[in-house]
PDB file of C-alpha atoms in Angstrom:
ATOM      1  CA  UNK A   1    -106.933 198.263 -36.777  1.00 97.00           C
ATOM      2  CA  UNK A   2    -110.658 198.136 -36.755  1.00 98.00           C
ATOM      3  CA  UNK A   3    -112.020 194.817 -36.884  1.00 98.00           C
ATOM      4  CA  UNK A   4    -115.129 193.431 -37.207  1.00 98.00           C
ATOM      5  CA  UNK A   5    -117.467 189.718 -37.787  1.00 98.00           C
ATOM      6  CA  UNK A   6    -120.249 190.732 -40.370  1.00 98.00           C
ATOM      7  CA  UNK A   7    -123.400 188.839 -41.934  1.00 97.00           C
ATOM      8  CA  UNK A   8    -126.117 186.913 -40.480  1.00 97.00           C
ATOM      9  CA  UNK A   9    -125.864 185.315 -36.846  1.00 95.00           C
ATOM     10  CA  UNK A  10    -124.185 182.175 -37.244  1.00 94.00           C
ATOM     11  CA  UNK A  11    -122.179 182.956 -40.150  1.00 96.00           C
ATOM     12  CA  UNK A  12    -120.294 186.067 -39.836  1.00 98.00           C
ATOM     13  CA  UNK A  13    -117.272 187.028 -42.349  1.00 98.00           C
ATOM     14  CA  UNK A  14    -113.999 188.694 -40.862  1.00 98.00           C
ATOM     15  CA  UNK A  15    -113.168 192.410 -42.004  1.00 98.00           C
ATOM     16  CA  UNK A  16    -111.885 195.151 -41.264  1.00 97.00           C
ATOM     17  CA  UNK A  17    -112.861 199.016 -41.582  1.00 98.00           C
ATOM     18  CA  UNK A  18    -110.249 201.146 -42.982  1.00 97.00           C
ATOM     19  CA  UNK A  19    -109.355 204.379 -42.807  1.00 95.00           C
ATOM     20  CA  UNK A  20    -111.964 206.150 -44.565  1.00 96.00           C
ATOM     21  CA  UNK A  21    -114.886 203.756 -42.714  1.00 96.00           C
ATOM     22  CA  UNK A  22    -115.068 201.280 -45.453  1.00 97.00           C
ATOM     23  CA  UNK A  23    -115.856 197.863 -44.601  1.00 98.00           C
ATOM     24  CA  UNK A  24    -113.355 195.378 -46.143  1.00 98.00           C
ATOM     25  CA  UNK A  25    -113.326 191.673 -46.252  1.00 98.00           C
ATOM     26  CA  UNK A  26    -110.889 189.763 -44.697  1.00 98.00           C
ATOM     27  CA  UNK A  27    -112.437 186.065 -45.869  1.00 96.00           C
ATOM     28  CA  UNK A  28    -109.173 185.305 -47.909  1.00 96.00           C
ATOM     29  CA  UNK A  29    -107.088 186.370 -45.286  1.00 97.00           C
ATOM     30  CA  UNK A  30    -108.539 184.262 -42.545  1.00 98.00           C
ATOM     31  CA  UNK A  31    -111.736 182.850 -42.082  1.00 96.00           C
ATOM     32  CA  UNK A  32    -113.065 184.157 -38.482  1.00 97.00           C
ATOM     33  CA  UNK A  33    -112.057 186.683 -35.885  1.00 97.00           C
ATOM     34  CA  UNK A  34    -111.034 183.289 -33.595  1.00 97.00           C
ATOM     35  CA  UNK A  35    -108.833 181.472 -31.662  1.00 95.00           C
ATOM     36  CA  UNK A  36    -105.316 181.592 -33.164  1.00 94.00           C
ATOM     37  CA  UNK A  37    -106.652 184.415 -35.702  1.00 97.00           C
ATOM     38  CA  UNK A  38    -106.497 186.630 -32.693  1.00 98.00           C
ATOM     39  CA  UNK A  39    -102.738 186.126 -32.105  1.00 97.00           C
ATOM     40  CA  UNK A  40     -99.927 188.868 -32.222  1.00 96.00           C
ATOM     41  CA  UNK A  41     -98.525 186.989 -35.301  1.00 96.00           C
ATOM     42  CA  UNK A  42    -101.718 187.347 -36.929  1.00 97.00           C
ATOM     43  CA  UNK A  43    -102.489 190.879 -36.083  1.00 97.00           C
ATOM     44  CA  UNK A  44     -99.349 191.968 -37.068  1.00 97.00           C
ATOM     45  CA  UNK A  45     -99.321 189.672 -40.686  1.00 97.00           C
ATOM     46  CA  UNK A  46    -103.475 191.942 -41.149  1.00 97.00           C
ATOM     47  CA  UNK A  47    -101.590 195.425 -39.958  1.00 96.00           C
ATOM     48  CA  UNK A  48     -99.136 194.896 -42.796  1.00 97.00           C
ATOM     49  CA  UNK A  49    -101.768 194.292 -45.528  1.00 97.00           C
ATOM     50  CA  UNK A  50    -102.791 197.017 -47.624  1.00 97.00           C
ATOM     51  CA  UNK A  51    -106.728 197.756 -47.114  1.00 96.00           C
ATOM     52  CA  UNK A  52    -107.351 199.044 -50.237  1.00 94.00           C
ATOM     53  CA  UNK A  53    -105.657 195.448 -51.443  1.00 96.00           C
ATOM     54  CA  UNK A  54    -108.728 193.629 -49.645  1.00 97.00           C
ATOM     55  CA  UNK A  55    -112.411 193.798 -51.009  1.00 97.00           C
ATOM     56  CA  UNK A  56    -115.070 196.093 -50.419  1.00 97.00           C
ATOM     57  CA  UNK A  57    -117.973 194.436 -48.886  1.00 96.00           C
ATOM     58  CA  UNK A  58    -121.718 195.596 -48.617  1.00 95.00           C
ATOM     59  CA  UNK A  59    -122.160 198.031 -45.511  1.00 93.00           C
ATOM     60  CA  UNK A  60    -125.787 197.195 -45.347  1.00 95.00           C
ATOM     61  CA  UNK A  61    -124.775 193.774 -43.601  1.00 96.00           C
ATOM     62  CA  UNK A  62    -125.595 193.183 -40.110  1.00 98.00           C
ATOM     63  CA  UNK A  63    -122.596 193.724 -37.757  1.00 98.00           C
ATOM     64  CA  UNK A  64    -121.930 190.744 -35.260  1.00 98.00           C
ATOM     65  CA  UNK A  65    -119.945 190.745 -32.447  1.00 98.00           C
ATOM     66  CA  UNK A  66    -116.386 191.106 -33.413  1.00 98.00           C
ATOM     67  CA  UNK A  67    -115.294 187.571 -31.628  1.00 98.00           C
ATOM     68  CA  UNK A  68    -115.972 183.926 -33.227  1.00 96.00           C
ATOM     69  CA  UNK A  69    -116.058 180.948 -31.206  1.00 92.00           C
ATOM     70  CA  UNK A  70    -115.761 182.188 -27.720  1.00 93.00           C
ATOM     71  CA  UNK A  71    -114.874 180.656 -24.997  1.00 91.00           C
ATOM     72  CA  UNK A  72    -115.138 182.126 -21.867  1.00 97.00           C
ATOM     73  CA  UNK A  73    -116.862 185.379 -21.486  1.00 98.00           C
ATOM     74  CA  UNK A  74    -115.670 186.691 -17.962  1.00 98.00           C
ATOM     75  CA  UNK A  75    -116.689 189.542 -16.270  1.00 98.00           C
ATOM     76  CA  UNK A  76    -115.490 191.805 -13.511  1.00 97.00           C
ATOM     77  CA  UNK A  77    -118.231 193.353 -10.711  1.00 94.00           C
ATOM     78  CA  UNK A  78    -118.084 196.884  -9.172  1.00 92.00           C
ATOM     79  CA  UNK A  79    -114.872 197.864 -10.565  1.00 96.00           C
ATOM     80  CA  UNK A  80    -115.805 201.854 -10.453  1.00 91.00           C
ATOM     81  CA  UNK A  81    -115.870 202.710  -6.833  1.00 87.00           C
ATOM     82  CA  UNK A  82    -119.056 205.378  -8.009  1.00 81.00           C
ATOM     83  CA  UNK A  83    -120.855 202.390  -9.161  1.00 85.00           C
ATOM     84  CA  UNK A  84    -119.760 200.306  -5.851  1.00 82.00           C
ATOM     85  CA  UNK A  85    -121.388 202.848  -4.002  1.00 85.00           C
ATOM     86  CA  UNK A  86    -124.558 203.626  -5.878  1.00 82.00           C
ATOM     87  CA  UNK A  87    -124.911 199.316  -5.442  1.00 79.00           C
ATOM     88  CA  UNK A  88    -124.441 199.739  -1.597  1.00 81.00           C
ATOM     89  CA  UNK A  89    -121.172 197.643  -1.808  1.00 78.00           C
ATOM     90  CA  UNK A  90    -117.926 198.001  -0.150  1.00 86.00           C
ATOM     91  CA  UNK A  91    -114.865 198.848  -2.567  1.00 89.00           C
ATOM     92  CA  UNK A  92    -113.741 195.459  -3.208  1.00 92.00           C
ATOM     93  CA  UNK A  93    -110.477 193.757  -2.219  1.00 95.00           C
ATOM     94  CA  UNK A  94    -109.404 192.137  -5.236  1.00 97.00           C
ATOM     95  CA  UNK A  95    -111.232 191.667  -8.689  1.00 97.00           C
ATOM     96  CA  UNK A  96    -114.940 190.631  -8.237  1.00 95.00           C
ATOM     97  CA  UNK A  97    -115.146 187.456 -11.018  1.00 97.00           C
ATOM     98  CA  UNK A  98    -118.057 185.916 -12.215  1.00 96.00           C
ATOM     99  CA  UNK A  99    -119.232 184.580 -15.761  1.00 96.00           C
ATOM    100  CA  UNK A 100    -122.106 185.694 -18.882  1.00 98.00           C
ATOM    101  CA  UNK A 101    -122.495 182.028 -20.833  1.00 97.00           C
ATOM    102  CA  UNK A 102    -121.008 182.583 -23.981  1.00 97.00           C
ATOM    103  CA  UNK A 103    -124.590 181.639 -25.308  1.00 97.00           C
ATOM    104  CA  UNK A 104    -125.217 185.373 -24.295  1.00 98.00           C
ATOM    105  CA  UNK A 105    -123.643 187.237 -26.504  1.00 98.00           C
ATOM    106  CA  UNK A 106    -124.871 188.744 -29.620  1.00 98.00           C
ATOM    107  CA  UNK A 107    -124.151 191.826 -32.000  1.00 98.00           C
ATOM    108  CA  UNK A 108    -124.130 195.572 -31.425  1.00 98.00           C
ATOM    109  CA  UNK A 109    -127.323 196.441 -32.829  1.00 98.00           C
ATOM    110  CA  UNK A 110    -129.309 193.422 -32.267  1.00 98.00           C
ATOM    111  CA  UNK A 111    -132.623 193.488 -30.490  1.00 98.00           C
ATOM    112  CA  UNK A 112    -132.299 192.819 -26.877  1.00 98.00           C
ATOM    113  CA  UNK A 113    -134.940 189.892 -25.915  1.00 97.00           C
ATOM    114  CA  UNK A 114    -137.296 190.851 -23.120  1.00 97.00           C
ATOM    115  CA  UNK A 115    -138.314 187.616 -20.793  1.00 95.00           C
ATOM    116  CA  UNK A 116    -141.360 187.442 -19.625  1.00 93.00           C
ATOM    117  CA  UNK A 117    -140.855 187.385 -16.233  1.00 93.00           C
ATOM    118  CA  UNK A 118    -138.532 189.853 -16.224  1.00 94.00           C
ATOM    119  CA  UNK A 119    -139.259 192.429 -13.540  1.00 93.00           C
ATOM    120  CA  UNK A 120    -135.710 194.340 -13.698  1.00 97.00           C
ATOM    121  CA  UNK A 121    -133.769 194.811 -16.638  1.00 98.00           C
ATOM    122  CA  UNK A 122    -131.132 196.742 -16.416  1.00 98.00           C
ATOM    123  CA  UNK A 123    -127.910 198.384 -18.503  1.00 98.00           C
ATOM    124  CA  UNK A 124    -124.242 198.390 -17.811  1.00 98.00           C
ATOM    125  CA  UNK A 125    -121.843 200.010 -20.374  1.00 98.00           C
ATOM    126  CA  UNK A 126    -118.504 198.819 -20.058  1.00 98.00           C
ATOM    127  CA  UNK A 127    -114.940 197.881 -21.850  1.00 98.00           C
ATOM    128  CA  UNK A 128    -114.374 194.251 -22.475  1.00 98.00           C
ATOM    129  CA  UNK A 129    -110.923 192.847 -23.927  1.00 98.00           C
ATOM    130  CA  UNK A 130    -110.673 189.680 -25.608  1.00 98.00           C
ATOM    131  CA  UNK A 131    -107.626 187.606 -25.710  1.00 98.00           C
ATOM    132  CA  UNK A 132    -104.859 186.988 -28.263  1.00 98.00           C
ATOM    133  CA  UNK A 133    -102.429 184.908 -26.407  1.00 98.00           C
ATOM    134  CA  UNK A 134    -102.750 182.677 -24.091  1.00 98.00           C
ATOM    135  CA  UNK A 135    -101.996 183.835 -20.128  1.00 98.00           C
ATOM    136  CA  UNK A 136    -100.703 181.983 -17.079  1.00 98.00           C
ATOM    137  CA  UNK A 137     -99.184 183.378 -14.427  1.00 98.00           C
ATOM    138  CA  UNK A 138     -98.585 186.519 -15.644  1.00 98.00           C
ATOM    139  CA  UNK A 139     -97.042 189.567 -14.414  1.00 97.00           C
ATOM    140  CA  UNK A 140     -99.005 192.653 -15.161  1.00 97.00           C
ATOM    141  CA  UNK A 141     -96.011 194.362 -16.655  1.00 96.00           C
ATOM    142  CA  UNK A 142     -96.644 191.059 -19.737  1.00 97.00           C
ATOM    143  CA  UNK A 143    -100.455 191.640 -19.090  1.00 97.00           C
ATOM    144  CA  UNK A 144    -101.077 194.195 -21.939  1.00 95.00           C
ATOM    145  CA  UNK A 145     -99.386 192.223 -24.776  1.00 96.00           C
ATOM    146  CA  UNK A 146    -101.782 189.105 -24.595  1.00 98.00           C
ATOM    147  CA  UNK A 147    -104.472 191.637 -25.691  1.00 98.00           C
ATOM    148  CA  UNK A 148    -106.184 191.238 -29.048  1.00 98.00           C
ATOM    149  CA  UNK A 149    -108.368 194.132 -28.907  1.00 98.00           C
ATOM    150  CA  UNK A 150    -110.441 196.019 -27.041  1.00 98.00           C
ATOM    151  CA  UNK A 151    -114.554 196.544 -27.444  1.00 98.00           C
ATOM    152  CA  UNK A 152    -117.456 197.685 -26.165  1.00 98.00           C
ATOM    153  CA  UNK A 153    -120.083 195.131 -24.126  1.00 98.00           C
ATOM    154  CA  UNK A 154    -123.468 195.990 -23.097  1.00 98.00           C
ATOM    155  CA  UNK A 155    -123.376 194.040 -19.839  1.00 98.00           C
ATOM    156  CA  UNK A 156    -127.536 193.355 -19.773  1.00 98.00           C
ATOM    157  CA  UNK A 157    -128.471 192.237 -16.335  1.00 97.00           C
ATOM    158  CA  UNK A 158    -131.232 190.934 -14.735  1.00 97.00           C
ATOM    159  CA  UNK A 159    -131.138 192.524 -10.961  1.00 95.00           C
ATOM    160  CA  UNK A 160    -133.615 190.175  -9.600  1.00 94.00           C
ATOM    161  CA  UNK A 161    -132.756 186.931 -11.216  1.00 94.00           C
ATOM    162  CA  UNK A 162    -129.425 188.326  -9.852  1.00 90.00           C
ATOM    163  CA  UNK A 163    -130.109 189.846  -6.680  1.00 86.00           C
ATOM    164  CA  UNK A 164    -132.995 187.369  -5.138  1.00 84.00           C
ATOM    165  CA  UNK A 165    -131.860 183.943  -6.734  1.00 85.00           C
ATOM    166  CA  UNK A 166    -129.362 182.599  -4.534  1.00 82.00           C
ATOM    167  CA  UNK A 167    -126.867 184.885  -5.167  1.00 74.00           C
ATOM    168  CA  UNK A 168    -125.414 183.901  -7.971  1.00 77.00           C
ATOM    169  CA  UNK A 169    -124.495 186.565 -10.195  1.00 91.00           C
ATOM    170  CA  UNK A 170    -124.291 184.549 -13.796  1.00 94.00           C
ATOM    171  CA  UNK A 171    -127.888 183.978 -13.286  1.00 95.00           C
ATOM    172  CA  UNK A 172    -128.674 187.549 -13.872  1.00 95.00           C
ATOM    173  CA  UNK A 173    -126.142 187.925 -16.891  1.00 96.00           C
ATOM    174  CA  UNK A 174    -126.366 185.199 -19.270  1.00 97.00           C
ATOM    175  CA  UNK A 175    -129.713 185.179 -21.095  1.00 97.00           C
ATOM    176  CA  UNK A 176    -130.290 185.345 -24.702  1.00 97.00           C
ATOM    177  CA  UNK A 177    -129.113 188.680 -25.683  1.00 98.00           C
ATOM    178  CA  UNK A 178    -127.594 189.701 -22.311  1.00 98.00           C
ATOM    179  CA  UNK A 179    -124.005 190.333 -23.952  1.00 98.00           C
ATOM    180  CA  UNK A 180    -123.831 192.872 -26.765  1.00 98.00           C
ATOM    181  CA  UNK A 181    -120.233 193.140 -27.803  1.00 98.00           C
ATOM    182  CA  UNK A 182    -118.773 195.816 -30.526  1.00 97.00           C
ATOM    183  CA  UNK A 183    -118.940 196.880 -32.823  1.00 98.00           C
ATOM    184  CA  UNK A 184    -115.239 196.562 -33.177  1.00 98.00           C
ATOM    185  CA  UNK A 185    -112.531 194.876 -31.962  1.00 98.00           C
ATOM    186  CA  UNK A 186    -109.812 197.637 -32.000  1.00 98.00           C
ATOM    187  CA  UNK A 187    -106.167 196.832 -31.519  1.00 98.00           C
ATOM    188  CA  UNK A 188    -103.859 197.974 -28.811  1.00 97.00           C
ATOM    189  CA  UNK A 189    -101.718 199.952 -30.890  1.00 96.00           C
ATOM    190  CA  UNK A 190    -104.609 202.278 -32.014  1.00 96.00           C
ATOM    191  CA  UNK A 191    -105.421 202.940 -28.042  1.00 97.00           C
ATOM    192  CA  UNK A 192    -102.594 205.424 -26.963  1.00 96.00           C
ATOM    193  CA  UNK A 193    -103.592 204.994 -23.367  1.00 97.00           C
ATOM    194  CA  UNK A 194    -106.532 202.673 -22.518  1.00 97.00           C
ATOM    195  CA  UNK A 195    -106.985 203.425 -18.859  1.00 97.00           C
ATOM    196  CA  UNK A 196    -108.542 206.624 -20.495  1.00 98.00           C
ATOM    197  CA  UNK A 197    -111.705 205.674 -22.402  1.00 98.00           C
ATOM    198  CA  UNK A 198    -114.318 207.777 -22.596  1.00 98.00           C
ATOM    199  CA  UNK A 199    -117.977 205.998 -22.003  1.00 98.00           C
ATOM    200  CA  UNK A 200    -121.578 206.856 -22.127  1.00 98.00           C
ATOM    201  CA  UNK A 201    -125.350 205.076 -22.390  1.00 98.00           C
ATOM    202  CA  UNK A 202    -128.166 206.928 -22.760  1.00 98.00           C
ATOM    203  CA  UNK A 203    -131.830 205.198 -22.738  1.00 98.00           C
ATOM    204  CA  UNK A 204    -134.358 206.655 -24.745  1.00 98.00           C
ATOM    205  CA  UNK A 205    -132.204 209.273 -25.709  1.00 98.00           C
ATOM    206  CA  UNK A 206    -131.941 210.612 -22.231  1.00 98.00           C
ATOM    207  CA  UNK A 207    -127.920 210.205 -20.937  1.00 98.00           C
ATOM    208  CA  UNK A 208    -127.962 207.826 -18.214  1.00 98.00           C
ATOM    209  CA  UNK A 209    -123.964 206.621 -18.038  1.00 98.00           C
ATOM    210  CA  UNK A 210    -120.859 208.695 -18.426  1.00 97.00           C
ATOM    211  CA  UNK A 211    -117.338 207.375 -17.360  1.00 96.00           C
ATOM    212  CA  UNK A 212    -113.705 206.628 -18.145  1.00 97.00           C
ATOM    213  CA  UNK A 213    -111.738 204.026 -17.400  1.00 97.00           C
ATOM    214  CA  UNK A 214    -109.225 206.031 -15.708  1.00 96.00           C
ATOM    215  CA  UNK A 215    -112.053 205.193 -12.972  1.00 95.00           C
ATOM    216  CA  UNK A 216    -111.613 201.753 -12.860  1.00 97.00           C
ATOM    217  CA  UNK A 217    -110.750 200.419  -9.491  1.00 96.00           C
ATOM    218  CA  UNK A 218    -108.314 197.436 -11.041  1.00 98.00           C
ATOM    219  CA  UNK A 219    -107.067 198.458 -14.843  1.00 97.00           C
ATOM    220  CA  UNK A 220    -106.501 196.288 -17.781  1.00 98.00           C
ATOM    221  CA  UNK A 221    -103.092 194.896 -16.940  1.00 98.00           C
ATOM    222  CA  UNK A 222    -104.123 194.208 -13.124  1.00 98.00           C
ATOM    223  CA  UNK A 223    -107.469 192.192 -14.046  1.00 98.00           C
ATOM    224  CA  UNK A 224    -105.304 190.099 -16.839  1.00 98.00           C
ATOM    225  CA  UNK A 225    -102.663 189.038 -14.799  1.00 98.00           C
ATOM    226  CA  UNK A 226    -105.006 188.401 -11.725  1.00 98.00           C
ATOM    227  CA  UNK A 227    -107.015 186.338 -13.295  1.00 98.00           C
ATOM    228  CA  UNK A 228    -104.116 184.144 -15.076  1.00 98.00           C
ATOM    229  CA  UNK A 229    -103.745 183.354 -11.558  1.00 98.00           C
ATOM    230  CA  UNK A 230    -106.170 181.108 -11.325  1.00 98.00           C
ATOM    231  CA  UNK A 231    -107.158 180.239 -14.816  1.00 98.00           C
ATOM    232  CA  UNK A 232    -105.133 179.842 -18.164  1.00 98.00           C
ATOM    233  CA  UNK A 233    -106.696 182.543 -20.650  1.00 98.00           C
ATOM    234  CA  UNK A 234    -107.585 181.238 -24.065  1.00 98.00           C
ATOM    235  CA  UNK A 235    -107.564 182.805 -27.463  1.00 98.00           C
ATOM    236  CA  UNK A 236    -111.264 184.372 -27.675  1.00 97.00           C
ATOM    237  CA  UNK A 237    -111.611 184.526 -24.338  1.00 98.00           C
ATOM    238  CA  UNK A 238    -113.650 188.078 -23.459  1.00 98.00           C
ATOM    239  CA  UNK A 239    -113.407 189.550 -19.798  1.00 98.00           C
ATOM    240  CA  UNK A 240    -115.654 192.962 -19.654  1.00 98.00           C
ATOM    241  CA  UNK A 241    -114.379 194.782 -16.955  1.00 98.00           C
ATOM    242  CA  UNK A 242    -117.267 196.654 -14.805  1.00 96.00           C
ATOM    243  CA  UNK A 243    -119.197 199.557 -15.346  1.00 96.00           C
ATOM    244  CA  UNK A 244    -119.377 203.020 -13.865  1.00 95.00           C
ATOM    245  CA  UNK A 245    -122.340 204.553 -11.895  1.00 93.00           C
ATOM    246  CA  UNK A 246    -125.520 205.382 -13.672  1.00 95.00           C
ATOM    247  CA  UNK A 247    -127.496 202.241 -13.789  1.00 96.00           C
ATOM    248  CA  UNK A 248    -131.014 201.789 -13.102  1.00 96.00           C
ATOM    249  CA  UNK A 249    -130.749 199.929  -9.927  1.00 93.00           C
ATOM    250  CA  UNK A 250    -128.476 202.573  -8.809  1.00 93.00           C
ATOM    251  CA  UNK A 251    -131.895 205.274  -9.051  1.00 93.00           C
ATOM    252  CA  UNK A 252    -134.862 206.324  -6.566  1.00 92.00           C
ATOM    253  CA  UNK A 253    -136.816 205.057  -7.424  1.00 95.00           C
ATOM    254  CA  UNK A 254    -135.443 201.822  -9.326  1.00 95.00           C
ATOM    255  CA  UNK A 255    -136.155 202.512 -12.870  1.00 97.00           C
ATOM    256  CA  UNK A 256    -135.642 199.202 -15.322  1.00 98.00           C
ATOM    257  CA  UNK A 257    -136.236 198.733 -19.172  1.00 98.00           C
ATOM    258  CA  UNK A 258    -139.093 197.964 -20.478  1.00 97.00           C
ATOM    259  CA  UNK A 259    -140.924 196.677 -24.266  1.00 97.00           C
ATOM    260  CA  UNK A 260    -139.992 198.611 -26.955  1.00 98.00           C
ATOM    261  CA  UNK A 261    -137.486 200.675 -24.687  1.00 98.00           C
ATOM    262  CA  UNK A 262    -134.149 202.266 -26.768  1.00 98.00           C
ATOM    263  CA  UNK A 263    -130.244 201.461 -25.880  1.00 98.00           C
ATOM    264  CA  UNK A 264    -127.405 203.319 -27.233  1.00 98.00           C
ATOM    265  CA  UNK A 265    -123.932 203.280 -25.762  1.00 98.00           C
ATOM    266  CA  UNK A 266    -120.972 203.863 -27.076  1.00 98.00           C
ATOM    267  CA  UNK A 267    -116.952 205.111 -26.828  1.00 98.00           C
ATOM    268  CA  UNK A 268    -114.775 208.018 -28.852  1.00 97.00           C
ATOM    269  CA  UNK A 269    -112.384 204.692 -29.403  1.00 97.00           C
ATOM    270  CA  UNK A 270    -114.525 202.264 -29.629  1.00 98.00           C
ATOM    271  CA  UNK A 271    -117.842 202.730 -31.726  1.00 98.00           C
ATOM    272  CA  UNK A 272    -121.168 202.609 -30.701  1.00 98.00           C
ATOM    273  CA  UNK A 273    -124.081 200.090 -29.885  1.00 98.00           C
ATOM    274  CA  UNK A 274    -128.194 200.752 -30.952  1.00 98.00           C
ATOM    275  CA  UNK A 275    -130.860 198.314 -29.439  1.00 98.00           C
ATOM    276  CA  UNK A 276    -134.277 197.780 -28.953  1.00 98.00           C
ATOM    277  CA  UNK A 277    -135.519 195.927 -26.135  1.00 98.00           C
ATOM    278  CA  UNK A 278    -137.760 193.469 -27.429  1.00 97.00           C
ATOM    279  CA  UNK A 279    -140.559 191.171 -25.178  1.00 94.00           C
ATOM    280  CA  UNK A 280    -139.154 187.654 -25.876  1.00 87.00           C
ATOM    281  CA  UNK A 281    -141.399 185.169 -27.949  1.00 72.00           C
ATOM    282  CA  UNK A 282    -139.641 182.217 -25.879  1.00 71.00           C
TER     283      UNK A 282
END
């Protein structure tokens, strides 16, 4: 399945897009793409229902990002050994964890705010997963099934507020805006093999990102599992798991968005993303 949040920010409406790219509403069925709504039971009581049984709804509505109510938004650092290197970091160990607030996030084709003192905003296309089941302690082999979906995240970063701020990474990932996410959430089942998606960001319309996730230095399964560990993974929890080489920092010279500057990103599997990077009113 497709799924996707739709309407104004605030008060999206479930649905789902069939098979022929209609948008259907899912409002009777549940009444957010949240919490519980994202369990196995769930997705398998939706797969069973008959699209054409649900209602059409207006495609003209803005898409949001296909999660409701979320609660942690985690995200995983150099996890493409090309994008490790273009940072000047060693291939890491073990995952590299850190968080985006969930204030952050916002829909695929929503304007990306500009702060003012912004010197170097950059873009990061990557794979996020968001979670069905809850997960402690578990194996990788279990990893896969406490998956609700899998979407696309526009990891916006801030290198300086990230770089020269003490360090801390969240600082440089959790503005306003900083975490576009769909725009859908597409169910395991649809993914035949998901350490194979296909990625790309261009800027301007000039290509700047191209990847797979065959790439990725710790897959799906391992960063699940690993991070169960040492936290108990919630229902609407997202985890975006790194990005591959291509980023701005990563260029000589430097080269960082600006006002009025054009995003687009997107997957074969997963959809694509549009925005405009916007100086913020604050």
């Amino acid at each position: 399945m497709r799924l996707v949040r739709y309407g104004e920010a605030g008060a999206e409406k479930p649905g789902l897009i069939d098979a022929e790219n209609v948008l259907r509403d899912l409002s009777e069925e549940i009444d957010d793409l949240a919490g519980d709504h994202l369990s196995r039971a769930t997705m398998d009581r939706l797969r069973a229902l008959d699209p054409k049984s649900l209602a059409k709804a207006d495609p003209s509505h803005r898409i949001g990002p296909p999660v409701g109510r979320l609660g942690n938004f985690i995200a995983i650092g150099l996890n493409y050994a090309d994008h490790a290197r273009e940072s000047g970091a060693e291939i890491p160990k073990e995952p590299v964890v850190f968080n985006k607030a969930p204030s952050s996030l916002s829909g695929p084709m929503d304007e990306i705010p500009l702060p003012s003192d912004s010197k170097s905003l950059d873009w990061e296309v990557e794979v996020a997963v968001v979670i069905g089941d809850p997960a402690w302690r578990i194996k990788e082999d279990a990893a896969l099934a406490h998956i609700a979906g899998f979407t696309l995240c526009h990891d916006v970063s801030e290198r300086d507020w990230q770089r020269e701020r003490g360090g801390q990474w969240t600082k440089g990932k959790s503005a306003p805006g900083f975490g576009p996410l769909g725009p859908w959430l597409v169910t395991p089942d649809q993914i035949d093999d998901p350490q194979a998606i296909e990625l790309w960001l261009d800027v301007n319309g000039e290509r700047m990102q191209t990847g797979t996730t065959a790439n990725m230095i710790f897959g799906f399964s391992q960063i699940v599992s690993y991070l169960s560990n040492f936290m108990r993974l919630m229902p609407g929890d997202v985890i975006t798991t790194g990005t591959p080489a291509g980023v701005g920092m990563g260029m000589k010279p430097p080269r960082y968005l600006k006002d009025g500057d054009i995003v687009t990103l997107g997957s074969p599997l997963l959809g694509s993303q549009r925005q405009v990077v916007r100086l913020s009113g604050e």
